[in-house]
Short mmCIF file of C-alpha atoms in Angstrom, two decimals:
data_model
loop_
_atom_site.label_atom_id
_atom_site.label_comp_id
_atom_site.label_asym_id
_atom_site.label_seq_id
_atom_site.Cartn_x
_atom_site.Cartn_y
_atom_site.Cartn_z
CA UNK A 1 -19.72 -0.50 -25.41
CA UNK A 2 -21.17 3.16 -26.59
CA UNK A 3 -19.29 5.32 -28.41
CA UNK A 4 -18.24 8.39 -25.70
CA UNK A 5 -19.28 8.59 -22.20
CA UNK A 6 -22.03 7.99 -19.93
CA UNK A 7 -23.24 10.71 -18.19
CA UNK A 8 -24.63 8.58 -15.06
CA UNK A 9 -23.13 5.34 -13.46
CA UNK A 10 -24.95 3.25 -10.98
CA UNK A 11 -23.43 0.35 -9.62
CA UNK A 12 -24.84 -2.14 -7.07
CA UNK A 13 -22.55 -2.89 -3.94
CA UNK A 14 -22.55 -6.01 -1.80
CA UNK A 15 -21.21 -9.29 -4.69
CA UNK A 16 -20.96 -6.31 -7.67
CA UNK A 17 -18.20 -3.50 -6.12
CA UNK A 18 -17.26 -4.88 -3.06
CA UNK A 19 -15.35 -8.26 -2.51
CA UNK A 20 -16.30 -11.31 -0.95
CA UNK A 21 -14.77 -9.94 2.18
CA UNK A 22 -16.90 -6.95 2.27
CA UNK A 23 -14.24 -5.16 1.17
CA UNK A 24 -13.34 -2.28 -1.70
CA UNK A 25 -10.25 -2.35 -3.10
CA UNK A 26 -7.88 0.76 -3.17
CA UNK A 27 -7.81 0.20 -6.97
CA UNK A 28 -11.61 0.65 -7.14
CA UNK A 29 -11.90 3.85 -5.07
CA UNK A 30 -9.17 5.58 -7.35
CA UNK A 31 -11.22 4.31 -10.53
CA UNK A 32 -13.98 5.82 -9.22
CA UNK A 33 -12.50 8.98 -8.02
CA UNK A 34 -11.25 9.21 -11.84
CA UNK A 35 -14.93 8.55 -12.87
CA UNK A 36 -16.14 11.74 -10.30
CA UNK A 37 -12.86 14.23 -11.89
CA UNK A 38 -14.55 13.02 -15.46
CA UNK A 39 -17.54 14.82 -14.97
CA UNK A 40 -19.59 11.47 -14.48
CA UNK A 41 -22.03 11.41 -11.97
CA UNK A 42 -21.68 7.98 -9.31
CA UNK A 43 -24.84 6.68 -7.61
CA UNK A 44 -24.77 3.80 -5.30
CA UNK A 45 -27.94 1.31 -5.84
CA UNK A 46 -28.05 -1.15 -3.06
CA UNK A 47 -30.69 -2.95 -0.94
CA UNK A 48 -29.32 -1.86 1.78
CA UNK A 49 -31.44 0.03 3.93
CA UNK A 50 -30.45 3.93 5.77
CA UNK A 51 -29.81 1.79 8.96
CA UNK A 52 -26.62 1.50 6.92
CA UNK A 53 -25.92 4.96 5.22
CA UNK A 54 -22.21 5.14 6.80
CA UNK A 55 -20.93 2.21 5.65
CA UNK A 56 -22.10 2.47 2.52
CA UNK A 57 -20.66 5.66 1.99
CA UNK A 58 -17.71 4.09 3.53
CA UNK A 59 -17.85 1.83 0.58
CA UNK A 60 -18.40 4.12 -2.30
CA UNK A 61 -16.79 7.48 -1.07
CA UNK A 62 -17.10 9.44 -4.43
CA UNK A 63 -21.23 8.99 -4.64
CA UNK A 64 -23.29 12.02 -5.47
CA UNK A 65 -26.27 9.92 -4.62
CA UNK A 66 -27.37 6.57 -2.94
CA UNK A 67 -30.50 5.02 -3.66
CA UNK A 68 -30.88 2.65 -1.03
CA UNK A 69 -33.50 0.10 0.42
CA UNK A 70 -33.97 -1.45 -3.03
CA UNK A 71 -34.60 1.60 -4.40
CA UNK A 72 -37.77 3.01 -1.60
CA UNK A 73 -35.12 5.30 -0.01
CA UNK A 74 -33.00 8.46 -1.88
CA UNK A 75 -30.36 10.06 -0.68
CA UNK A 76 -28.69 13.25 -2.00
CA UNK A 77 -25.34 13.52 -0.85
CA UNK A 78 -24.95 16.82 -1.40
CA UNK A 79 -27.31 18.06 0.78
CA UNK A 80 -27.73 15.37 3.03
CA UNK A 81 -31.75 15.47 1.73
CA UNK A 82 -33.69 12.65 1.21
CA UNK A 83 -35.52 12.63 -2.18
CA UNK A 84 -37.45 9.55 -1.39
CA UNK A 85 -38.80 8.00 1.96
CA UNK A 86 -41.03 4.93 0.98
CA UNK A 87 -42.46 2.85 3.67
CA UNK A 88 -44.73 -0.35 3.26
CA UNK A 89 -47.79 -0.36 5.61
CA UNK A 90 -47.67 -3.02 8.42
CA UNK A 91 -51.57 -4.06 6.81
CA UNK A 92 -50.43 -4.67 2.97
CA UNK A 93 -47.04 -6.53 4.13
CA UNK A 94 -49.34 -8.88 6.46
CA UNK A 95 -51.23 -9.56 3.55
CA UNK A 96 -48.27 -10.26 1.22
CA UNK A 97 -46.11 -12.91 3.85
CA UNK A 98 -49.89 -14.43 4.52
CA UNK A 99 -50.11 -14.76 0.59
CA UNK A 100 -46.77 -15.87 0.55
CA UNK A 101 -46.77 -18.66 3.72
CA UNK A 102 -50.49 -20.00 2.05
CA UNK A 103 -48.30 -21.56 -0.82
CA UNK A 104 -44.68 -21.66 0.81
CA UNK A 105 -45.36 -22.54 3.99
CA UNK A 106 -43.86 -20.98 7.49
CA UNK A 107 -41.10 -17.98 7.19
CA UNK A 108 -38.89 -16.91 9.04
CA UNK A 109 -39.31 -13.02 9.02
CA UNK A 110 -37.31 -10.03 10.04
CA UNK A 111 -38.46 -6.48 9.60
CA UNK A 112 -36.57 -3.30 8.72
CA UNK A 113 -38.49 -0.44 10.16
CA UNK A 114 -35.81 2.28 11.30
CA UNK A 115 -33.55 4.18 9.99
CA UNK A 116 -31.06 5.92 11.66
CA UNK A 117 -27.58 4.11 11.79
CA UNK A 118 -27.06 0.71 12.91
CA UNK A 119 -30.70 0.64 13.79
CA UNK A 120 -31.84 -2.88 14.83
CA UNK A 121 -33.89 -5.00 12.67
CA UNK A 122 -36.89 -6.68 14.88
CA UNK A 123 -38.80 -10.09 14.37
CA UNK A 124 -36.91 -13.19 15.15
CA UNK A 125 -32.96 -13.71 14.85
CA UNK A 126 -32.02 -15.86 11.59
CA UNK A 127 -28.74 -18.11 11.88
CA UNK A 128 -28.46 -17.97 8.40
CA UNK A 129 -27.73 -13.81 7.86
CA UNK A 130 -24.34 -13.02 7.24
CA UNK A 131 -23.66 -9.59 8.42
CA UNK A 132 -22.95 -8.08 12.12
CA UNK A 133 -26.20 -7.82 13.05
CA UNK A 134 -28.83 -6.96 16.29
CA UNK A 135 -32.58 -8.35 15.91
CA UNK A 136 -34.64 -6.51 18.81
CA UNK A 137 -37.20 -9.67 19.41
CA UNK A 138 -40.72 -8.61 18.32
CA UNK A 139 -43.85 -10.49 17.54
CA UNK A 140 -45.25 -10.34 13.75
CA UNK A 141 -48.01 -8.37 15.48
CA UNK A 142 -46.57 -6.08 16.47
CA UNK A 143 -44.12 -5.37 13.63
CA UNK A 144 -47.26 -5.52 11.41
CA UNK A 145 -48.39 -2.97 13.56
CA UNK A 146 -47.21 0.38 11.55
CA UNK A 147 -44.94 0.63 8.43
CA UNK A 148 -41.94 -0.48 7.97
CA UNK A 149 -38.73 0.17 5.68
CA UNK A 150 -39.37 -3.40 4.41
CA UNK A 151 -39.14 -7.15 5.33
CA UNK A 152 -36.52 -10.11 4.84
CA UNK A 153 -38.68 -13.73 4.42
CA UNK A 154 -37.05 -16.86 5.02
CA UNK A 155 -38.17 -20.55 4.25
CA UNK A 156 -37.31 -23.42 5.87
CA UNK A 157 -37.79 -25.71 2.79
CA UNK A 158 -37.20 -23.57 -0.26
CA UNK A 159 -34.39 -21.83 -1.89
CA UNK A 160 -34.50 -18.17 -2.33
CA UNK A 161 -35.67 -18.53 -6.03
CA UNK A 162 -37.97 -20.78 -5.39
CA UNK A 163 -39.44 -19.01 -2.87
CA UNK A 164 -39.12 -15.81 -5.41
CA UNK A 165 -41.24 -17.46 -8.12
CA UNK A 166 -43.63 -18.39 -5.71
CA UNK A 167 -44.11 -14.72 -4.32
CA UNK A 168 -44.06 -13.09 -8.02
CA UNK A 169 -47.27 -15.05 -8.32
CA UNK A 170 -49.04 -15.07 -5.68
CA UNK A 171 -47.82 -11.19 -3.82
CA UNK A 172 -49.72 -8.58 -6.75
CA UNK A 173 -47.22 -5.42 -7.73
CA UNK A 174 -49.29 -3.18 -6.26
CA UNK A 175 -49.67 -4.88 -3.03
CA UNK A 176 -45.84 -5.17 -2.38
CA UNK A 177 -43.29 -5.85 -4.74
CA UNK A 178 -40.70 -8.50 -3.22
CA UNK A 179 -37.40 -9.75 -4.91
CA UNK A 180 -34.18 -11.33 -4.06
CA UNK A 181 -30.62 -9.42 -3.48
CA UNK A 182 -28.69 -12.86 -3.52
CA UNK A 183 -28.76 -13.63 0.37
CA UNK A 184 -31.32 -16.33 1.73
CA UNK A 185 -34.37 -14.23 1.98
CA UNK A 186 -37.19 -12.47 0.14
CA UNK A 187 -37.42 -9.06 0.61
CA UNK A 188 -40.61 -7.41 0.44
CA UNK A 189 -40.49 -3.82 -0.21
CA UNK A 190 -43.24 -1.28 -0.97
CA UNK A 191 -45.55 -1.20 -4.15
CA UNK A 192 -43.69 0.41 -6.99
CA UNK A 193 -40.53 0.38 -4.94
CA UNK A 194 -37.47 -1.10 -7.64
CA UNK A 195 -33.59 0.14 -8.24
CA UNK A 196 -35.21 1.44 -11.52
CA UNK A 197 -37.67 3.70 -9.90
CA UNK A 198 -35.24 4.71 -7.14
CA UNK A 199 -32.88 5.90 -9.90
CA UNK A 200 -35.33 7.29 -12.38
CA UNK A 201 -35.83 10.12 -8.54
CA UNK A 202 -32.01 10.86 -9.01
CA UNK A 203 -32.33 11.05 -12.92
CA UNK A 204 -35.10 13.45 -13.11
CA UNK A 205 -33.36 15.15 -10.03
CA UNK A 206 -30.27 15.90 -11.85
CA UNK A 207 -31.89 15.84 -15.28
CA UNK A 208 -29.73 12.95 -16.75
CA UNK A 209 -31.77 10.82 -19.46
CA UNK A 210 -32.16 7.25 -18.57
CA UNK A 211 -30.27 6.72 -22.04
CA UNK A 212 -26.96 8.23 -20.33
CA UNK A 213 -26.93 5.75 -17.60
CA UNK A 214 -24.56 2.69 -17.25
CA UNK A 215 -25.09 0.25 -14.63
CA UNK A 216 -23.83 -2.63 -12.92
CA UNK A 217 -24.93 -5.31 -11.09
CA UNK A 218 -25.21 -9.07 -9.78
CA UNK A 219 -28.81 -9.89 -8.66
CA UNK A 220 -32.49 -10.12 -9.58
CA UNK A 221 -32.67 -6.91 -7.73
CA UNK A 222 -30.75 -5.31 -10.07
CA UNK A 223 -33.02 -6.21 -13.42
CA UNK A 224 -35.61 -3.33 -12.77
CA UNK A 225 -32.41 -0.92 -13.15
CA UNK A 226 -30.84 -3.02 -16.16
CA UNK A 227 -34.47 -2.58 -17.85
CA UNK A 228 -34.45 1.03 -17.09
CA UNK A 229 -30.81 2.07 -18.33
CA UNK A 230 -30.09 2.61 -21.38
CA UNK A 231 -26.61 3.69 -21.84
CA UNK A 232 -25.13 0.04 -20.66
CA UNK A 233 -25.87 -2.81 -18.49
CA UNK A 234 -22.70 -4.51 -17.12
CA UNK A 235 -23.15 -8.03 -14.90
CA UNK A 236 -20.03 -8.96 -12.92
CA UNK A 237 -18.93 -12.57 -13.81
CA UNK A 238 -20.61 -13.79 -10.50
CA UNK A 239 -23.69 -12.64 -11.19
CA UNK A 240 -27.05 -14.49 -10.96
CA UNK A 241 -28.41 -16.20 -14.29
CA UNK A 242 -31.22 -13.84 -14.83
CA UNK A 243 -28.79 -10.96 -14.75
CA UNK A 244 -26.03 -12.49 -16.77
CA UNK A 245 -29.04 -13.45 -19.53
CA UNK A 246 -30.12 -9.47 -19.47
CA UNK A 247 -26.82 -7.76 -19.84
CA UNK A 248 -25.31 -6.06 -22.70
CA UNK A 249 -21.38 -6.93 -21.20
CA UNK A 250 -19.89 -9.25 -18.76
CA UNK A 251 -16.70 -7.60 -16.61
CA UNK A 252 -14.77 -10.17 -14.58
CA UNK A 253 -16.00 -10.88 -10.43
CA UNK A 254 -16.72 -8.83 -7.82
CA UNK A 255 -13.14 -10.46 -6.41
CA UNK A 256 -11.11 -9.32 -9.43
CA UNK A 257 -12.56 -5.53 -9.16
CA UNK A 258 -14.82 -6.23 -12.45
CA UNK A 259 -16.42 -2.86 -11.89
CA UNK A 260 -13.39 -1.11 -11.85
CA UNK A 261 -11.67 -3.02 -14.34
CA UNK A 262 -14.65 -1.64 -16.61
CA UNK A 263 -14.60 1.55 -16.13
CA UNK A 264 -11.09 1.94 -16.11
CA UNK A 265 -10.78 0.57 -19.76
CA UNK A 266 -13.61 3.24 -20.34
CA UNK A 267 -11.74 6.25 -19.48
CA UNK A 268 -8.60 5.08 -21.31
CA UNK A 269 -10.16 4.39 -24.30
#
């Protein structure tokens, strides 16, 4: 840990700051409110897209910012303005899950495309996600047919990392650029769209150096931020190998308010 204070903290939500039960604990929102009365700006980086702006502000009440849809979509809070808007066109994304289904066979696919609250996602309904949930039945066509927020990609045979390694070599970066956020899918967001370059918007927004920033974080999605910070990068103990192997610190689980616990020790020291 730094000597003093960071003057930026970024944490990622869903198996990072909020529980297992899709919870946040009391203890974490008064951490964080401590953070806010220190001066220290909060940003929430999550893959979740602005179909889901209220809960996630539900989640992380205190944020100045959320950077959201894996980093394609800013969010100042304080003016309710939107800093970035990145969409991926229906043409490149057919390209990438063609790419992707030549070497990985069939996928299940579901697109995001809107974004005002609780908008559905369209494509075909997957068993497998784990959130409330409605899927407006679409064919590929005609979800490929303008741009959307980005795409979840499913395999029938593969694991997500699996299917990962096999889209970080065959899907080029400036095509798409598709990662993994620790549920069963792919997602395939737009060309240069990462945590890291959705925060680097807020940074220069606010003028905060990327050596100032702490994060946190559980998931391949979050290594583009942990290469980009330079203050700290904190994994919670439940965090995915590639994370844990990147991180400067290890706080306890996402269960045991890690996060909190963290920052907490932080403040007091």
């Amino acid at each position: 840990m730094k000597p003093g204070l960071p003057k930026l903290i970024a944490t990622d939500l869903d198996g990072t700051l909020v529980r297992s039960d899709d919870t946040v604990s009391a203890y974490t929102h008064e951490v964080l409110d401590r953070v806010r009365s220190a001066g220290i700006r909060i940003v929430a980086a999550t893959g979740r897209g602005p179909r889901l702006t209220s809960l996630t502000r539900n989640d992380i009440r205190v944020a100045d910012f959320l950077v959201l849809a894996q980093g394609g979509w800013v969010l100042d809070l304080d003016d309710s303005r939107y800093l970035r808007q990145a969409r991926l066109p229906g043409k490149a994304l057919g390209e990438a899950l063609g790419a992707l289904e030549s070497v990985a066979g069939p996928l299940s696919v579901m697109f995001e495309a809107l974004e005002h609250d609780d908008s559905p996602l369209w494509g075909d309904y997957d068993p497998t996600w784990r959130y409330p949930v409605t899927v407006e039945s679409r064919t590929r066509a005609e979800c490929l047919s303008g741009e959307v927020i980005k795409a979840f990609a499913r395999s029938f045979s593969l694991n997500v990392d699996e299917l990962l390694a096999f889209a970080q070599r065959v899907v080029p970066p400036d095509l798409a650029t598709v990662t993994q956020a620790g549920l069963d899918y792919v997602e395939i967001c737009p060309a240069g769209v990462d945590k890291g370059t959705g925060l680097s918007v807020v940074a220069e927004a606010v003028g905060v150096d990327p050596s100032d920033v702490l994060v946190f974080g559980d998931m391949p999605n979050d290594l583009p931020m942990f290469a980009w910070a330079g203050w700290g990068r904190v994994a919670v103990a439940n965090a995915h190998p590639s994370l844990l192997a990147v991180a400067d610190d290890v706080t306890l689980t996402n269960d045991q308010d890690g996060v909190a616990v963290y920052l907490d020790r932080l403040l007091s020291r």
